[in-house]
Amino acid sequence: MIQAQNLTKRFDDFVALDHLSCTIPQGCIYGMVGSNGAGKSTFLRILTGVYRAEVGTVEIDGAPVYENPAVKQTIAYVPDTLYFLPGATMERMAHLHRSIHPDFDFERFYKLTKSFGLNPKKPINTFSKGMKRQAATILALSAKPQYIFFDETFDGLDPVMRTVVKNLICEDVLERQATAIITSHSLRELEDTCDQLALLHKGGLVLESDVQNLKTSLFKVQIAFAHDFSQDAFGGIQMLQFVKRGSVANLIVRGDRDETVARLQAMAPILLDVLPLSLEEVFTYEMEALGYTSDVLEV
Amino acid sequence: MKKTWFDVRLYIDGLKQLKLMGLLFTILTTVVAVVTPLMEQLNYLQYRANYTDIPSPDTVTALEMNPLLVLLFCVFAPLMTLFLFSFLNKRESSDFYHAIPATRQCLFFSFFGAVMTWLVAILVISNAVSLITFASLPHLFLINLKSLLLYSFNALAGAWLVAGAVAIATALSGTVVVNLLISLILIFFPRVVSLMIVSGIEDTFPLVQGLDFAPFLNVTYNVPFGFIYSIFVGGDWDLALYRWQSGMYTLVIGLLYTAAAAWLFVRRRSEAAGHSAPSKRLQGLFRFLVGFVITSIATYGLYSLTSDIYYSLDLVEAGSLALVYGGGIFAFLVFEVFCTRRFRGLVRKAATTILWLVVANVALMMTMYGFGRTLFLYRPAPEDIQSVRIVSGMDVNYYATSYSGTRDYFSAKVSEIELKDETINKIVSEQLEHTVGLLEISRRRYDEAFQKDNASSLTVAIKSGGYTRYRRIYVYPDDIAELTKRLKLNDDYRTTYTTLPDSISGLDVGGDKALWVNFKNNDEVKKFYDVVKKEFTSLDFETKYQLTSSLSGEIAPLSTLYIRLSEGGKWYEFELPVYQHLMPQTAEYIVNLANKTSNAADGLTVLADEAYDLDYFEVQFYKDGKISPMRSFKLPKDPALQAKVADWLKQLKTANAATDIDTDKPFAYICGQLERERTEGKEHWTYTEQNYAYVALPELPAWIYEFVASELDIPIEDVTDEWIFGEGYTNDLLK
């Protein structure tokens, strides 16, 4: 389990993280979304022990991370800007990883390089940007870590590779109860993969929730009556938004779907439609309910 | 403990990353170490094919055996450290290494260990190969193993210091340019400051010798600095390379630098990568250092120019100093703009930095003045002096410790004698007081003492209160006479000057004659030296003393021996003049060997057969221990004389006068010059051919009496040997 308490990190006058707290349970695929400068990469760097927070603590399985080789050994990190030894091949990098991660699995490494169609004996500096991302991902996954952190890794992968990597992550999570954190600009990328999602904005955690819960707890209802009606008619139903155009009203409702539908049907509407919301729409309405403007989600 | 201080796998990975560099450097140093002796062997074989004599082996210094090993600290250490720690200069690599499961200090020591391992490997391999190569050619080389060990130790210590300095620089700064700048400052600037202080004080207080005040302030204590300084500025690089104290001092600094680097590395933030400094405060420090490096030179100049109270700055000097101070300010401004790429806030930063520069330069100036003034205070009374050593005209630093240079044997031995004599103590104390007094008046007055007061300079090592201090004091002729008198009463002093060393490494016979002497091998040298030692031992003290202390009379010796030897890893040499009347067996040996190796018999034949073609002729007579002046004749100008000389030469040739000379009987040195012509193809040229020999004489030839009579315009019967050998001639060497 990862526990971050009150993390604050500054770079000169810029506050990258502002009293951020969160708990990431074991076996979870945790998605983190936010605009540029929101603090995603900084958060991951603190989690991997690269940075030290000025205020606050971060612990993995109850132990601090910074300068703790035992904890860091359980982590594999694929950063946004990749690094490989000058002129190194994938094999050379694998040996380096083996020297720092004793559980590094060469069998898995070669299997993955084959699946991805990469030549492990070719210098990595001859790879394309996407291939480099694949190489870094393979090296990280081959280390069989307990915690895997991907910083905007998916953004450089093609859709096919994205699916492959997602499957591999899920495989590790299921088999070894590994925990993954994936950051991205795009909610759509994370929607299908992550169990939990968090939204960062200006160094703070704005919203954090279970994905399924997000998707099901909020829904849109289109309703119309033969007679005139107002919002007051829907007392007892938790609404985030009520918009009426003509005789048709659109409601954004939080709560149990079946129960809400039953109550509405009891009111004998002439029109009743329940529409699902995309995750982006869910986030937008939740943010508005929290008092944020929609530009927060302009990633 | 695992991955807290050191990780073998990280260390091995560091070794792998440096593999290409390490192999290249190893090959480079090893190849050069092998090529030199092989070339010498080729030269030797060529020489043997053309000449009969066998050259004696030369002693090779460690630097000659492995010349490129100095690159260990000049090039290899900084490059390798910079390369391996360059990950700190980029965000992605810095983040990568700080994310690995090892503590920062583990990462540091594992990588630093990899650098040092490669440096040791280069040293060991190149030394081993050169040692094997040189040792396999004993006819060419005598190996000084002790100097090789010292050289290796010092080179490695120097490399450690440089690696430590570069490691500090990479931990402090985040760009390559500032890495290099900080490295250079750490390696060189502390020594530059101490050099300025020492030089300034030595210039202003010339009675002080460098080793005296805090010996480690001597530049050669820092191996890399001392070596590079001596190459570019001048000085004794071998002190840096061969003195074990230099190696130890350098190693201690290296260890301190390494510890500091580790401390800084652990505290370094990964986000500092790519920035010239991790914080504004450090950026300010770098700015200050850039300015101070330059302005301190101006301060040193100002101190040197103004430390004598009778001297005042002229406009040009003042202007130059102002220019240098301005240059320092300009330099740090450029540095700041280069690093930050901004002009905003530059004025405020400049003001702060200038303030600090003023404080630092004033402190430097006061240190030099303060330090220097304390030297005036040392004026021990005679009763406080425990002992004195006469270091004479030797460079204290050099002769105390050098391994590659040679020093005068007797002077060096004398300098080791601790003299405990009240009269000597009194002379030294009084003259130190006097010399300091002159300097207190002014530097000019001190310098004038040489000319005005007929003073000469003597360097002494004064031991008082358990400490030894070196001072250069003025002494006058009376002092010298009294000192010499007291010295001759000292048993150690007497023994030094009257005892030749038991064994020697090499010997050359020189003099003003064209004849040369070659020994076939070391056995022949030893045989000759045994004759020299035996005859020398039979002489009385005063004669021995005069021969070995280079006190010679007006008469030139028959020849001079130039002798080299090694003791305790150090090289010595001395000269021993050979006077025929003092060392007849030695003289006879030299004369006959010279004739043999120069083919004098053939030379005499040419002189006799072509006497009428001789253009130039010179002769020097020897009889009963007396030596005549060398007389030279342009024979074509005096046909009558030429005929007599020609006749005489024919007689000498007939008598085989150039063989088996008995120097107890009269003999002469003759040399004749012929103009020759030569044609090869279309080329035609003239050249001068010389032929020479020592020749045995039954008696002095008549023509010389006739010549001298004519020269002096006296009757021939009035010409005595004294006229031939020079008026007022005496056997007294001390004339």
PDB file of N, CA, C and O in Angstrom, chain A residues 162-182:
ATOM      1  N   ARG A 162      -0.604  -0.213 -26.838  1.00  0.00           N
ATOM      2  CA  ARG A 162      -1.248   0.256 -25.610  1.00  0.00           C
ATOM      3  C   ARG A 162      -2.057  -0.888 -24.996  1.00  0.00           C
ATOM      4  O   ARG A 162      -2.023  -1.132 -23.801  1.00  0.00           O
ATOM      5  N   THR A 163      -2.761  -1.576 -25.849  1.00  0.00           N
ATOM      6  CA  THR A 163      -3.580  -2.695 -25.381  1.00  0.00           C
ATOM      7  C   THR A 163      -2.705  -3.803 -24.818  1.00  0.00           C
ATOM      8  O   THR A 163      -3.003  -4.392 -23.775  1.00  0.00           O
ATOM      9  N   VAL A 164      -1.628  -4.087 -25.522  1.00  0.00           N
ATOM     10  CA  VAL A 164      -0.692  -5.134 -25.053  1.00  0.00           C
ATOM     11  C   VAL A 164      -0.161  -4.794 -23.670  1.00  0.00           C
ATOM     12  O   VAL A 164      -0.136  -5.636 -22.765  1.00  0.00           O
ATOM     13  N   VAL A 165       0.290  -3.548 -23.520  1.00  0.00           N
ATOM     14  CA  VAL A 165       0.865  -3.129 -22.234  1.00  0.00           C
ATOM     15  C   VAL A 165      -0.195  -3.168 -21.143  1.00  0.00           C
ATOM     16  O   VAL A 165       0.079  -3.628 -20.020  1.00  0.00           O
ATOM     17  N   LYS A 166      -1.387  -2.733 -21.472  1.00  0.00           N
ATOM     18  CA  LYS A 166      -2.471  -2.766 -20.470  1.00  0.00           C
ATOM     19  C   LYS A 166      -2.694  -4.183 -20.000  1.00  0.00           C
ATOM     20  O   LYS A 166      -2.851  -4.437 -18.793  1.00  0.00           O
ATOM     21  N   ASN A 167      -2.695  -5.100 -20.934  1.00  0.00           N
ATOM     22  CA  ASN A 167      -2.911  -6.509 -20.573  1.00  0.00           C
ATOM     23  C   ASN A 167      -1.798  -7.035 -19.686  1.00  0.00           C
ATOM     24  O   ASN A 167      -2.028  -7.791 -18.742  1.00  0.00           O
ATOM     25  N   LEU A 168      -0.583  -6.620 -20.013  1.00  0.00           N
ATOM     26  CA  LEU A 168       0.562  -7.071 -19.201  1.00  0.00           C
ATOM     27  C   LEU A 168       0.463  -6.535 -17.779  1.00  0.00           C
ATOM     28  O   LEU A 168       0.741  -7.245 -16.812  1.00  0.00           O
ATOM     29  N   ILE A 169       0.067  -5.290 -17.671  1.00  0.00           N
ATOM     30  CA  ILE A 169      -0.075  -4.690 -16.342  1.00  0.00           C
ATOM     31  C   ILE A 169      -1.151  -5.433 -15.556  1.00  0.00           C
ATOM     32  O   ILE A 169      -0.960  -5.802 -14.380  1.00  0.00           O
ATOM     33  N   CYS A 170      -2.240  -5.664 -16.223  1.00  0.00           N
ATOM     34  CA  CYS A 170      -3.353  -6.375 -15.548  1.00  0.00           C
ATOM     35  C   CYS A 170      -2.913  -7.764 -15.110  1.00  0.00           C
ATOM     36  O   CYS A 170      -3.278  -8.232 -14.021  1.00  0.00           O
ATOM     37  N   GLU A 171      -2.131  -8.363 -15.953  1.00  0.00           N
ATOM     38  CA  GLU A 171      -1.619  -9.713 -15.657  1.00  0.00           C
ATOM     39  C   GLU A 171      -0.786  -9.679 -14.372  1.00  0.00           C
ATOM     40  O   GLU A 171      -0.956 -10.515 -13.478  1.00  0.00           O
ATOM     41  N   ASP A 172       0.102  -8.723 -14.282  1.00  0.00           N
ATOM     42  CA  ASP A 172       0.962  -8.605 -13.104  1.00  0.00           C
ATOM     43  C   ASP A 172       0.139  -8.294 -11.857  1.00  0.00           C
ATOM     44  O   ASP A 172       0.401  -8.822 -10.773  1.00  0.00           O
ATOM     45  N   VAL A 173      -0.852  -7.447 -12.044  1.00  0.00           N
ATOM     46  CA  VAL A 173      -1.683  -7.070 -10.893  1.00  0.00           C
ATOM     47  C   VAL A 173      -2.454  -8.278 -10.376  1.00  0.00           C
ATOM     48  O   VAL A 173      -2.526  -8.533  -9.178  1.00  0.00           O
ATOM     49  N   LEU A 174      -2.934  -9.026 -11.316  1.00  0.00           N
ATOM     50  CA  LEU A 174      -3.741 -10.198 -10.914  1.00  0.00           C
ATOM     51  C   LEU A 174      -2.868 -11.283 -10.295  1.00  0.00           C
ATOM     52  O   LEU A 174      -3.220 -11.876  -9.287  1.00  0.00           O
ATOM     53  N   GLU A 175      -1.729 -11.530 -10.951  1.00  0.00           N
ATOM     54  CA  GLU A 175      -0.892 -12.654 -10.503  1.00  0.00           C
ATOM     55  C   GLU A 175      -0.115 -12.340  -9.227  1.00  0.00           C
ATOM     56  O   GLU A 175      -0.009 -13.186  -8.348  1.00  0.00           O
ATOM     57  N   ARG A 176       0.424 -11.171  -9.176  1.00  0.00           N
ATOM     58  CA  ARG A 176       1.343 -10.883  -8.054  1.00  0.00           C
ATOM     59  C   ARG A 176       0.825  -9.813  -7.111  1.00  0.00           C
ATOM     60  O   ARG A 176       1.543  -9.373  -6.214  1.00  0.00           O
ATOM     61  N   GLN A 177      -0.405  -9.404  -7.337  1.00  0.00           N
ATOM     62  CA  GLN A 177      -0.943  -8.328  -6.514  1.00  0.00           C
ATOM     63  C   GLN A 177      -0.061  -7.089  -6.600  1.00  0.00           C
ATOM     64  O   GLN A 177       0.141  -6.378  -5.627  1.00  0.00           O
ATOM     65  N   ALA A 178       0.469  -6.882  -7.810  1.00  0.00           N
ATOM     66  CA  ALA A 178       1.282  -5.679  -8.020  1.00  0.00           C
ATOM     67  C   ALA A 178       0.375  -4.455  -8.025  1.00  0.00           C
ATOM     68  O   ALA A 178      -0.831  -4.554  -8.256  1.00  0.00           O
ATOM     69  N   THR A 179       0.978  -3.329  -7.767  1.00  0.00           N
ATOM     70  CA  THR A 179       0.253  -2.062  -7.788  1.00  0.00           C
ATOM     71  C   THR A 179       0.845  -1.201  -8.887  1.00  0.00           C
ATOM     72  O   THR A 179       2.073  -1.071  -8.964  1.00  0.00           O
ATOM     73  N   ALA A 180      -0.030  -0.637  -9.701  1.00  0.00           N
ATOM     74  CA  ALA A 180       0.471   0.207 -10.790  1.00  0.00           C
ATOM     75  C   ALA A 180      -0.101   1.599 -10.658  1.00  0.00           C
ATOM     76  O   ALA A 180      -1.249   1.778 -10.260  1.00  0.00           O
ATOM     77  N   ILE A 181       0.704   2.567 -10.991  1.00  0.00           N
ATOM     78  CA  ILE A 181       0.220   3.950 -11.083  1.00  0.00           C
ATOM     79  C   ILE A 181       0.519   4.418 -12.500  1.00  0.00           C
ATOM     80  O   ILE A 181       1.651   4.301 -12.970  1.00  0.00           O
ATOM     81  N   ILE A 182      -0.512   4.901 -13.145  1.00  0.00           N
ATOM     82  CA  ILE A 182      -0.331   5.377 -14.517  1.00  0.00           C
ATOM     83  C   ILE A 182      -0.798   6.825 -14.570  1.00  0.00           C
ATOM     84  O   ILE A 182      -1.913   7.135 -14.133  1.00  0.00           O
TER      85      ILE A 182
END
